[in-house]
Amino acid sequence: LSYTPRATHWTVVTLPAASWRDLDQDGHPEMNATIDGTFEAYDDDSNGIYEKATLHLQAEATVDANSDGVPEEHAYATLDVLVLNEIQDQYPERVEARFVASETLDVNADGTMDETRGLTMDLLVVDANSNGHAETANLTIHATDVRDANHDGIPEYQASFDLVAQATDRDDDGHPECVNVTAGGSAVLDEDQNGVPEMTASLSYDARYVDSDSNGVVENATVHFRAEKITYDANGTSVGHEWVLVDYHGEDLNQDGTMDNVYLLVEKHVITDA
């Protein structure tokens, strides 16, 4: 860990670290991990309040359990953060964060990866007038998982997931008038790798919360959720189909915190090949 005051208005902190484990002392570590980080803060007018700060962290690790020089697992992650406080008070006007992580698995240690997983997260918060109440906030998540153990280009399993959440507070009083959350995911299973999946699955989620007069009480809430699974025979013909559906809508007419009108529909369906 090092601290470098480059100038009265510029601060830099660096964090390098490493870990190495080679129990059999053959030159092939069973575990090797590193982390590097840099934090920088800028106070251009040198009044003790930073107008800008950035953070970068990077971590990497490999695992070679049988110590043959071919790692079975490799993981990597980065984190980047930006904070802007140009009005120079206790509330930043803008915060950005991005996290990226990936993991690759080589189960049989043949030098070719059998499975790859990834995750990306992005966050943005904007408080333009710096009063402590964000006018907009956004969160995005994307995740994937792909497994192709025999490396023929046809994955035995692949899945993905996405989520987007957004809150909007137009009058900037700390009570968002609108919050939206949307998420979706899918998975495909093809264990025999003939190009015809044995199973597909999916889910979707959509929700919207409205507080139009921004008094902290949600007048309208809507939620839609669906989960589905389909199984197939060797010819690609559906032999089983299941799904669950949930629809909800609530209205709080007198805004007392309790929904006055509520609509709720829950359905479950199962169809099998006779």
PDB file of C-alpha atoms in Angstrom:
ATOM      1  CA  LEU A   1       0.000   0.000   0.000  1.00  0.00           C
ATOM      2  CA  SER A   2       1.451   3.363  -0.984  1.00  0.00           C
ATOM      3  CA  TYR A   3       0.251   6.927  -0.581  1.00  0.00           C
ATOM      4  CA  THR A   4       1.558   9.652  -2.859  1.00  0.00           C
ATOM      5  CA  PRO A   5       0.514  13.289  -2.385  1.00  0.00           C
ATOM      6  CA  ARG A   6       1.491  14.357  -5.918  1.00  0.00           C
ATOM      7  CA  ALA A   7       0.418  17.912  -5.140  1.00  0.00           C
ATOM      8  CA  THR A   8      -1.772  19.687  -2.621  1.00  0.00           C
ATOM      9  CA  HIS A   9      -4.698  19.032  -4.931  1.00  0.00           C
ATOM     10  CA  TRP A  10      -3.932  15.472  -6.063  1.00  0.00           C
ATOM     11  CA  THR A  11      -3.893  12.319  -3.945  1.00  0.00           C
ATOM     12  CA  VAL A  12      -2.915   8.881  -5.194  1.00  0.00           C
ATOM     13  CA  VAL A  13      -3.140   5.595  -3.279  1.00  0.00           C
ATOM     14  CA  THR A  14      -1.956   2.321  -4.855  1.00  0.00           C
ATOM     15  CA  LEU A  15      -2.548  -1.210  -3.580  1.00  0.00           C
ATOM     16  CA  PRO A  16      -0.489  -4.036  -5.084  1.00  0.00           C
ATOM     17  CA  ALA A  17      -0.745  -7.519  -3.535  1.00  0.00           C
ATOM     18  CA  ALA A  18       0.044 -11.087  -4.551  1.00  0.00           C
ATOM     19  CA  SER A  19      -0.309 -14.610  -3.216  1.00  0.00           C
ATOM     20  CA  TRP A  20       1.595 -17.690  -4.443  1.00  0.00           C
ATOM     21  CA  ARG A  21       1.257 -21.274  -3.184  1.00  0.00           C
ATOM     22  CA  ASP A  22       3.438 -24.122  -4.472  1.00  0.00           C
ATOM     23  CA  LEU A  23       3.278 -26.825  -1.810  1.00  0.00           C
ATOM     24  CA  ASP A  24       5.175 -29.476  -3.777  1.00  0.00           C
ATOM     25  CA  GLN A  25       7.759 -26.895  -4.895  1.00  0.00           C
ATOM     26  CA  ASP A  26       7.794 -28.056  -8.504  1.00  0.00           C
ATOM     27  CA  GLY A  27       7.607 -24.559  -9.985  1.00  0.00           C
ATOM     28  CA  HIS A  28       3.910 -24.920 -10.841  1.00  0.00           C
ATOM     29  CA  PRO A  29       1.878 -23.096  -8.189  1.00  0.00           C
ATOM     30  CA  GLU A  30      -1.381 -24.683  -7.100  1.00  0.00           C
ATOM     31  CA  MET A  31      -2.736 -21.173  -6.573  1.00  0.00           C
ATOM     32  CA  ASN A  32      -1.614 -17.797  -7.855  1.00  0.00           C
ATOM     33  CA  ALA A  33      -3.539 -14.601  -7.109  1.00  0.00           C
ATOM     34  CA  THR A  34      -2.859 -10.904  -7.616  1.00  0.00           C
ATOM     35  CA  ILE A  35      -4.683  -7.669  -6.892  1.00  0.00           C
ATOM     36  CA  ASP A  36      -3.862  -4.148  -8.022  1.00  0.00           C
ATOM     37  CA  GLY A  37      -5.680  -0.994  -7.135  1.00  0.00           C
ATOM     38  CA  THR A  38      -5.387   2.744  -7.634  1.00  0.00           C
ATOM     39  CA  PHE A  39      -7.352   5.494  -5.947  1.00  0.00           C
ATOM     40  CA  GLU A  40      -6.998   9.063  -7.166  1.00  0.00           C
ATOM     41  CA  ALA A  41      -8.675  12.175  -5.814  1.00  0.00           C
ATOM     42  CA  TYR A  42      -8.471  15.727  -7.161  1.00  0.00           C
ATOM     43  CA  ASP A  43      -8.950  18.968  -5.247  1.00  0.00           C
ATOM     44  CA  ASP A  44      -8.169  21.549  -7.918  1.00  0.00           C
ATOM     45  CA  ASP A  45      -8.782  24.624  -5.763  1.00  0.00           C
ATOM     46  CA  SER A  46      -7.098  22.989  -2.758  1.00  0.00           C
ATOM     47  CA  ASN A  47      -9.935  23.772  -0.333  1.00  0.00           C
ATOM     48  CA  GLY A  48     -10.018  20.321   1.212  1.00  0.00           C
ATOM     49  CA  ILE A  49     -13.023  19.076  -0.798  1.00  0.00           C
ATOM     50  CA  TYR A  50     -12.338  16.708  -3.673  1.00  0.00           C
ATOM     51  CA  GLU A  51     -14.144  17.552  -6.897  1.00  0.00           C
ATOM     52  CA  LYS A  52     -13.331  14.200  -8.491  1.00  0.00           C
ATOM     53  CA  ALA A  53     -12.321  10.759  -7.271  1.00  0.00           C
ATOM     54  CA  THR A  54     -11.642   7.548  -9.176  1.00  0.00           C
ATOM     55  CA  LEU A  55     -11.036   3.976  -8.058  1.00  0.00           C
ATOM     56  CA  HIS A  56      -9.717   1.079 -10.113  1.00  0.00           C
ATOM     57  CA  LEU A  57      -9.335  -2.439  -8.713  1.00  0.00           C
ATOM     58  CA  GLN A  58      -8.173  -5.458 -10.672  1.00  0.00           C
ATOM     59  CA  ALA A  59      -7.936  -8.997  -9.325  1.00  0.00           C
ATOM     60  CA  GLU A  60      -6.886 -12.241 -10.987  1.00  0.00           C
ATOM     61  CA  ALA A  61      -6.454 -15.801  -9.745  1.00  0.00           C
ATOM     62  CA  THR A  62      -5.559 -19.202 -11.201  1.00  0.00           C
ATOM     63  CA  VAL A  63      -5.947 -22.626  -9.629  1.00  0.00           C
ATOM     64  CA  ASP A  64      -3.838 -25.604 -10.719  1.00  0.00           C
ATOM     65  CA  ALA A  65      -4.816 -28.238  -8.155  1.00  0.00           C
ATOM     66  CA  ASN A  66      -2.778 -31.088  -9.695  1.00  0.00           C
ATOM     67  CA  SER A  67       0.212 -28.802 -10.292  1.00  0.00           C
ATOM     68  CA  ASP A  68       0.757 -29.868 -13.904  1.00  0.00           C
ATOM     69  CA  GLY A  69       1.227 -26.347 -15.233  1.00  0.00           C
ATOM     70  CA  VAL A  70      -2.265 -26.193 -16.782  1.00  0.00           C
ATOM     71  CA  PRO A  71      -4.704 -24.291 -14.515  1.00  0.00           C
ATOM     72  CA  GLU A  72      -8.154 -25.813 -14.108  1.00  0.00           C
ATOM     73  CA  GLU A  73      -9.654 -22.456 -13.127  1.00  0.00           C
ATOM     74  CA  HIS A  74      -8.979 -18.833 -14.049  1.00  0.00           C
ATOM     75  CA  ALA A  75     -10.900 -15.947 -12.525  1.00  0.00           C
ATOM     76  CA  TYR A  76     -10.632 -12.237 -13.293  1.00  0.00           C
ATOM     77  CA  ALA A  77     -12.484  -9.168 -12.000  1.00  0.00           C
ATOM     78  CA  THR A  78     -12.310  -5.391 -12.257  1.00  0.00           C
ATOM     79  CA  LEU A  79     -14.067  -2.582 -10.435  1.00  0.00           C
ATOM     80  CA  ASP A  80     -14.105   1.022 -11.644  1.00  0.00           C
ATOM     81  CA  VAL A  81     -15.750   3.874  -9.749  1.00  0.00           C
ATOM     82  CA  LEU A  82     -16.070   7.558 -10.631  1.00  0.00           C
ATOM     83  CA  VAL A  83     -17.371  10.195  -8.203  1.00  0.00           C
ATOM     84  CA  LEU A  84     -17.900  13.836  -9.236  1.00  0.00           C
ATOM     85  CA  ASN A  85     -18.515  16.550  -6.659  1.00  0.00           C
ATOM     86  CA  GLU A  86     -17.994  19.776  -8.571  1.00  0.00           C
ATOM     87  CA  ILE A  87     -20.445  21.748  -6.405  1.00  0.00           C
ATOM     88  CA  GLN A  88     -18.129  20.761  -3.533  1.00  0.00           C
ATOM     89  CA  ASP A  89     -20.393  19.732  -0.702  1.00  0.00           C
ATOM     90  CA  GLN A  90     -21.135  16.438   1.047  1.00  0.00           C
ATOM     91  CA  TYR A  91     -23.292  15.123  -1.815  1.00  0.00           C
ATOM     92  CA  PRO A  92     -21.694  14.071  -5.119  1.00  0.00           C
ATOM     93  CA  GLU A  93     -23.547  15.030  -8.275  1.00  0.00           C
ATOM     94  CA  ARG A  94     -22.630  11.853 -10.137  1.00  0.00           C
ATOM     95  CA  VAL A  95     -21.564   8.341  -9.162  1.00  0.00           C
ATOM     96  CA  GLU A  96     -20.641   5.722 -11.737  1.00  0.00           C
ATOM     97  CA  ALA A  97     -19.573   2.164 -10.966  1.00  0.00           C
ATOM     98  CA  ARG A  98     -18.788  -0.781 -13.210  1.00  0.00           C
ATOM     99  CA  PHE A  99     -17.974  -4.316 -12.067  1.00  0.00           C
ATOM    100  CA  VAL A 100     -16.867  -7.019 -14.502  1.00  0.00           C
ATOM    101  CA  ALA A 101     -16.009 -10.588 -13.557  1.00  0.00           C
ATOM    102  CA  SER A 102     -15.302 -13.754 -15.506  1.00  0.00           C
ATOM    103  CA  GLU A 103     -14.391 -17.330 -14.689  1.00  0.00           C
ATOM    104  CA  THR A 104     -13.169 -20.079 -17.018  1.00  0.00           C
ATOM    105  CA  LEU A 105     -12.980 -23.754 -16.078  1.00  0.00           C
ATOM    106  CA  ASP A 106     -10.786 -26.429 -17.637  1.00  0.00           C
ATOM    107  CA  VAL A 107     -12.014 -29.431 -15.652  1.00  0.00           C
ATOM    108  CA  ASN A 108      -9.860 -32.038 -17.410  1.00  0.00           C
ATOM    109  CA  ALA A 109      -6.807 -29.727 -17.626  1.00  0.00           C
ATOM    110  CA  ASP A 110      -6.310 -30.259 -21.351  1.00  0.00           C
ATOM    111  CA  GLY A 111      -5.598 -26.601 -22.023  1.00  0.00           C
ATOM    112  CA  THR A 112      -9.012 -25.860 -23.541  1.00  0.00           C
ATOM    113  CA  MET A 113     -11.682 -24.244 -21.413  1.00  0.00           C
ATOM    114  CA  ASP A 114     -14.813 -26.301 -20.759  1.00  0.00           C
ATOM    115  CA  GLU A 115     -17.002 -23.606 -19.216  1.00  0.00           C
ATOM    116  CA  THR A 116     -17.050 -19.813 -19.169  1.00  0.00           C
ATOM    117  CA  ARG A 117     -19.037 -17.608 -16.822  1.00  0.00           C
ATOM    118  CA  GLY A 118     -19.334 -13.847 -16.872  1.00  0.00           C
ATOM    119  CA  LEU A 119     -20.963 -11.023 -14.942  1.00  0.00           C
ATOM    120  CA  THR A 120     -21.252  -7.301 -15.659  1.00  0.00           C
ATOM    121  CA  MET A 121     -22.877  -4.728 -13.359  1.00  0.00           C
ATOM    122  CA  ASP A 122     -23.278  -1.004 -14.082  1.00  0.00           C
ATOM    123  CA  LEU A 123     -24.569   1.629 -11.667  1.00  0.00           C
ATOM    124  CA  LEU A 124     -25.284   5.291 -12.374  1.00  0.00           C
ATOM    125  CA  VAL A 125     -26.666   7.770  -9.827  1.00  0.00           C
ATOM    126  CA  VAL A 126     -27.216  11.427 -10.756  1.00  0.00           C
ATOM    127  CA  ASP A 127     -27.945  14.205  -8.242  1.00  0.00           C
ATOM    128  CA  ALA A 128     -27.463  17.223 -10.487  1.00  0.00           C
ATOM    129  CA  ASN A 129     -28.222  19.913  -7.870  1.00  0.00           C
ATOM    130  CA  SER A 130     -26.305  18.064  -5.134  1.00  0.00           C
ATOM    131  CA  ASN A 131     -29.040  18.123  -2.485  1.00  0.00           C
ATOM    132  CA  GLY A 132     -28.713  14.476  -1.473  1.00  0.00           C
ATOM    133  CA  HIS A 133     -31.709  13.284  -3.526  1.00  0.00           C
ATOM    134  CA  ALA A 134     -30.876  11.581  -6.809  1.00  0.00           C
ATOM    135  CA  GLU A 135     -33.007  12.572  -9.764  1.00  0.00           C
ATOM    136  CA  THR A 136     -32.172   9.351 -11.602  1.00  0.00           C
ATOM    137  CA  ALA A 137     -30.637   6.027 -10.620  1.00  0.00           C
ATOM    138  CA  ASN A 138     -29.947   3.093 -12.938  1.00  0.00           C
ATOM    139  CA  LEU A 139     -28.700  -0.443 -12.315  1.00  0.00           C
ATOM    140  CA  THR A 140     -27.909  -2.930 -15.098  1.00  0.00           C
ATOM    141  CA  ILE A 141     -26.841  -6.562 -14.640  1.00  0.00           C
ATOM    142  CA  HIS A 142     -25.832  -9.064 -17.323  1.00  0.00           C
ATOM    143  CA  ALA A 143     -24.715 -12.633 -16.578  1.00  0.00           C
ATOM    144  CA  THR A 144     -23.876 -15.600 -18.818  1.00  0.00           C
ATOM    145  CA  ASP A 145     -22.803 -19.218 -18.421  1.00  0.00           C
ATOM    146  CA  VAL A 146     -21.697 -21.457 -21.304  1.00  0.00           C
ATOM    147  CA  ARG A 147     -20.452 -25.059 -21.015  1.00  0.00           C
ATOM    148  CA  ASP A 148     -18.924 -26.967 -23.940  1.00  0.00           C
ATOM    149  CA  ALA A 149     -16.875 -29.738 -22.325  1.00  0.00           C
ATOM    150  CA  ASN A 150     -15.935 -31.580 -25.544  1.00  0.00           C
ATOM    151  CA  HIS A 151     -15.165 -28.374 -27.454  1.00  0.00           C
ATOM    152  CA  ASP A 152     -17.198 -29.231 -30.537  1.00  0.00           C
ATOM    153  CA  GLY A 153     -18.776 -25.788 -30.771  1.00  0.00           C
ATOM    154  CA  ILE A 154     -22.167 -27.031 -29.540  1.00  0.00           C
ATOM    155  CA  PRO A 155     -22.622 -26.100 -25.875  1.00  0.00           C
ATOM    156  CA  GLU A 156     -24.158 -28.680 -23.562  1.00  0.00           C
ATOM    157  CA  TYR A 157     -25.537 -25.818 -21.513  1.00  0.00           C
ATOM    158  CA  GLN A 158     -25.909 -22.092 -21.985  1.00  0.00           C
ATOM    159  CA  ALA A 159     -27.758 -19.534 -19.905  1.00  0.00           C
ATOM    160  CA  SER A 160     -28.096 -15.781 -19.630  1.00  0.00           C
ATOM    161  CA  PHE A 161     -29.727 -13.289 -17.288  1.00  0.00           C
ATOM    162  CA  ASP A 162     -30.380  -9.561 -17.639  1.00  0.00           C
ATOM    163  CA  LEU A 163     -31.817  -7.007 -15.243  1.00  0.00           C
ATOM    164  CA  VAL A 164     -32.476  -3.290 -15.627  1.00  0.00           C
ATOM    165  CA  ALA A 165     -33.769  -1.148 -12.757  1.00  0.00           C
ATOM    166  CA  GLN A 166     -34.449   2.586 -12.947  1.00  0.00           C
ATOM    167  CA  ALA A 167     -35.813   5.155 -10.500  1.00  0.00           C
ATOM    168  CA  THR A 168     -36.821   8.700 -11.463  1.00  0.00           C
ATOM    169  CA  ASP A 169     -37.396  11.559  -9.009  1.00  0.00           C
ATOM    170  CA  ARG A 170     -38.264  14.540 -11.205  1.00  0.00           C
ATOM    171  CA  ASP A 171     -39.115  16.999  -8.421  1.00  0.00           C
ATOM    172  CA  ASP A 172     -36.027  15.953  -6.485  1.00  0.00           C
ATOM    173  CA  ASP A 173     -37.669  15.500  -3.069  1.00  0.00           C
ATOM    174  CA  GLY A 174     -36.379  12.038  -2.228  1.00  0.00           C
ATOM    175  CA  HIS A 175     -39.566  10.229  -3.332  1.00  0.00           C
ATOM    176  CA  PRO A 176     -39.258   8.735  -6.839  1.00  0.00           C
ATOM    177  CA  GLU A 177     -42.360   9.190  -8.952  1.00  0.00           C
ATOM    178  CA  CYS A 178     -41.589   6.080 -10.974  1.00  0.00           C
ATOM    179  CA  VAL A 179     -39.585   2.894 -10.431  1.00  0.00           C
ATOM    180  CA  ASN A 180     -39.212   0.279 -13.175  1.00  0.00           C
ATOM    181  CA  VAL A 181     -37.609  -3.143 -12.883  1.00  0.00           C
ATOM    182  CA  THR A 182     -37.250  -5.506 -15.847  1.00  0.00           C
ATOM    183  CA  ALA A 183     -35.506  -8.867 -15.740  1.00  0.00           C
ATOM    184  CA  GLY A 184     -35.252 -11.847 -18.032  1.00  0.00           C
ATOM    185  CA  GLY A 185     -33.331 -15.076 -18.296  1.00  0.00           C
ATOM    186  CA  SER A 186     -33.068 -18.173 -20.449  1.00  0.00           C
ATOM    187  CA  ALA A 187     -31.326 -21.550 -20.403  1.00  0.00           C
ATOM    188  CA  VAL A 188     -30.794 -24.289 -23.000  1.00  0.00           C
ATOM    189  CA  LEU A 189     -29.692 -27.836 -22.158  1.00  0.00           C
ATOM    190  CA  ASP A 190     -28.307 -30.116 -24.892  1.00  0.00           C
ATOM    191  CA  GLU A 191     -26.355 -32.827 -23.068  1.00  0.00           C
ATOM    192  CA  ASP A 192     -25.990 -35.175 -26.062  1.00  0.00           C
ATOM    193  CA  GLN A 193     -24.851 -32.258 -28.255  1.00  0.00           C
ATOM    194  CA  ASN A 194     -26.844 -33.233 -31.302  1.00  0.00           C
ATOM    195  CA  GLY A 195     -28.101 -29.698 -31.829  1.00  0.00           C
ATOM    196  CA  VAL A 196     -31.540 -30.588 -30.450  1.00  0.00           C
ATOM    197  CA  PRO A 197     -32.035 -29.389 -26.866  1.00  0.00           C
ATOM    198  CA  GLU A 198     -33.495 -31.676 -24.235  1.00  0.00           C
ATOM    199  CA  MET A 199     -34.780 -28.688 -22.275  1.00  0.00           C
ATOM    200  CA  THR A 200     -35.292 -24.954 -22.605  1.00  0.00           C
ATOM    201  CA  ALA A 201     -36.300 -22.616 -19.809  1.00  0.00           C
ATOM    202  CA  SER A 202     -37.024 -18.912 -19.505  1.00  0.00           C
ATOM    203  CA  LEU A 203     -38.286 -16.337 -17.070  1.00  0.00           C
ATOM    204  CA  SER A 204     -39.398 -12.731 -17.300  1.00  0.00           C
ATOM    205  CA  TYR A 205     -40.225 -10.118 -14.699  1.00  0.00           C
ATOM    206  CA  ASP A 206     -41.626  -6.641 -15.218  1.00  0.00           C
ATOM    207  CA  ALA A 207     -42.628  -4.304 -12.402  1.00  0.00           C
ATOM    208  CA  ARG A 208     -43.639  -0.662 -12.292  1.00  0.00           C
ATOM    209  CA  TYR A 209     -44.330   1.426  -9.214  1.00  0.00           C
ATOM    210  CA  VAL A 210     -45.874   4.906  -9.575  1.00  0.00           C
ATOM    211  CA  ASP A 211     -46.044   7.688  -6.984  1.00  0.00           C
ATOM    212  CA  SER A 212     -47.205  10.488  -9.271  1.00  0.00           C
ATOM    213  CA  ASP A 213     -47.588  13.164  -6.565  1.00  0.00           C
ATOM    214  CA  SER A 214     -44.276  12.146  -4.966  1.00  0.00           C
ATOM    215  CA  ASN A 215     -45.560  11.890  -1.393  1.00  0.00           C
ATOM    216  CA  GLY A 216     -43.854   8.604  -0.622  1.00  0.00           C
ATOM    217  CA  VAL A 217     -46.993   6.469  -1.132  1.00  0.00           C
ATOM    218  CA  VAL A 218     -47.263   4.268  -4.228  1.00  0.00           C
ATOM    219  CA  GLU A 219     -50.651   4.779  -5.891  1.00  0.00           C
ATOM    220  CA  ASN A 220     -50.186   2.175  -8.635  1.00  0.00           C
ATOM    221  CA  ALA A 221     -48.136  -1.004  -8.696  1.00  0.00           C
ATOM    222  CA  THR A 222     -47.990  -3.506 -11.543  1.00  0.00           C
ATOM    223  CA  VAL A 223     -46.060  -6.770 -11.580  1.00  0.00           C
ATOM    224  CA  HIS A 224     -45.901  -9.384 -14.329  1.00  0.00           C
ATOM    225  CA  PHE A 225     -43.923 -12.619 -13.867  1.00  0.00           C
ATOM    226  CA  ARG A 226     -43.674 -15.677 -16.113  1.00  0.00           C
ATOM    227  CA  ALA A 227     -41.497 -18.790 -15.806  1.00  0.00           C
ATOM    228  CA  GLU A 228     -41.525 -21.540 -18.422  1.00  0.00           C
ATOM    229  CA  LYS A 229     -39.853 -24.900 -19.059  1.00  0.00           C
ATOM    230  CA  ILE A 230     -40.141 -27.115 -22.157  1.00  0.00           C
ATOM    231  CA  THR A 231     -38.677 -30.610 -22.540  1.00  0.00           C
ATOM    232  CA  TYR A 232     -38.055 -32.344 -25.874  1.00  0.00           C
ATOM    233  CA  ASP A 233     -37.493 -35.839 -27.234  1.00  0.00           C
ATOM    234  CA  ALA A 234     -34.602 -36.825 -29.504  1.00  0.00           C
ATOM    235  CA  ASN A 235     -36.461 -35.512 -32.560  1.00  0.00           C
ATOM    236  CA  GLY A 236     -36.991 -32.075 -31.055  1.00  0.00           C
ATOM    237  CA  THR A 237     -40.677 -32.641 -30.378  1.00  0.00           C
ATOM    238  CA  SER A 238     -42.037 -31.116 -27.201  1.00  0.00           C
ATOM    239  CA  VAL A 239     -42.958 -33.785 -24.637  1.00  0.00           C
ATOM    240  CA  GLY A 240     -43.520 -31.560 -21.643  1.00  0.00           C
ATOM    241  CA  HIS A 241     -44.465 -27.948 -21.128  1.00  0.00           C
ATOM    242  CA  GLU A 242     -44.814 -26.176 -17.785  1.00  0.00           C
ATOM    243  CA  TRP A 243     -45.311 -22.520 -17.012  1.00  0.00           C
ATOM    244  CA  VAL A 244     -46.303 -20.249 -14.181  1.00  0.00           C
ATOM    245  CA  LEU A 245     -47.876 -16.838 -14.712  1.00  0.00           C
ATOM    246  CA  VAL A 246     -48.411 -14.146 -12.074  1.00  0.00           C
ATOM    247  CA  ASP A 247     -50.132 -10.831 -12.805  1.00  0.00           C
ATOM    248  CA  TYR A 248     -50.681  -8.213 -10.116  1.00  0.00           C
ATOM    249  CA  HIS A 249     -52.081  -4.709 -10.167  1.00  0.00           C
ATOM    250  CA  GLY A 250     -52.813  -2.588  -7.123  1.00  0.00           C
ATOM    251  CA  GLU A 251     -54.299   0.894  -6.674  1.00  0.00           C
ATOM    252  CA  ASP A 252     -54.175   2.942  -3.482  1.00  0.00           C
ATOM    253  CA  LEU A 253     -56.941   5.487  -4.161  1.00  0.00           C
ATOM    254  CA  ASN A 254     -56.823   7.330  -0.834  1.00  0.00           C
ATOM    255  CA  GLN A 255     -53.040   6.945  -0.472  1.00  0.00           C
ATOM    256  CA  ASP A 256     -53.056   5.514   3.018  1.00  0.00           C
ATOM    257  CA  GLY A 257     -50.445   2.880   2.256  1.00  0.00           C
ATOM    258  CA  THR A 258     -52.973   0.087   1.672  1.00  0.00           C
ATOM    259  CA  MET A 259     -54.108  -0.937  -1.794  1.00  0.00           C
ATOM    260  CA  ASP A 260     -57.862  -0.365  -2.261  1.00  0.00           C
ATOM    261  CA  ASN A 261     -58.226  -2.170  -5.587  1.00  0.00           C
ATOM    262  CA  VAL A 262     -56.205  -5.322  -6.114  1.00  0.00           C
ATOM    263  CA  TYR A 263     -56.117  -7.637  -9.122  1.00  0.00           C
ATOM    264  CA  LEU A 264     -54.137 -10.854  -8.768  1.00  0.00           C
ATOM    265  CA  LEU A 265     -53.952 -13.706 -11.260  1.00  0.00           C
ATOM    266  CA  VAL A 266     -51.865 -16.817 -10.624  1.00  0.00           C
ATOM    267  CA  GLU A 267     -51.797 -19.600 -13.205  1.00  0.00           C
ATOM    268  CA  LYS A 268     -49.876 -22.861 -13.340  1.00  0.00           C
ATOM    269  CA  HIS A 269     -50.015 -25.071 -16.418  1.00  0.00           C
ATOM    270  CA  VAL A 270     -48.547 -28.524 -17.010  1.00  0.00           C
ATOM    271  CA  ILE A 271     -48.818 -30.235 -20.400  1.00  0.00           C
ATOM    272  CA  THR A 272     -47.259 -33.661 -20.945  1.00  0.00           C
ATOM    273  CA  ASP A 273     -47.084 -35.912 -23.981  1.00  0.00           C
ATOM    274  CA  ALA A 274     -49.835 -38.489 -23.732  1.00  0.00           C
TER     275      ALA A 274
END
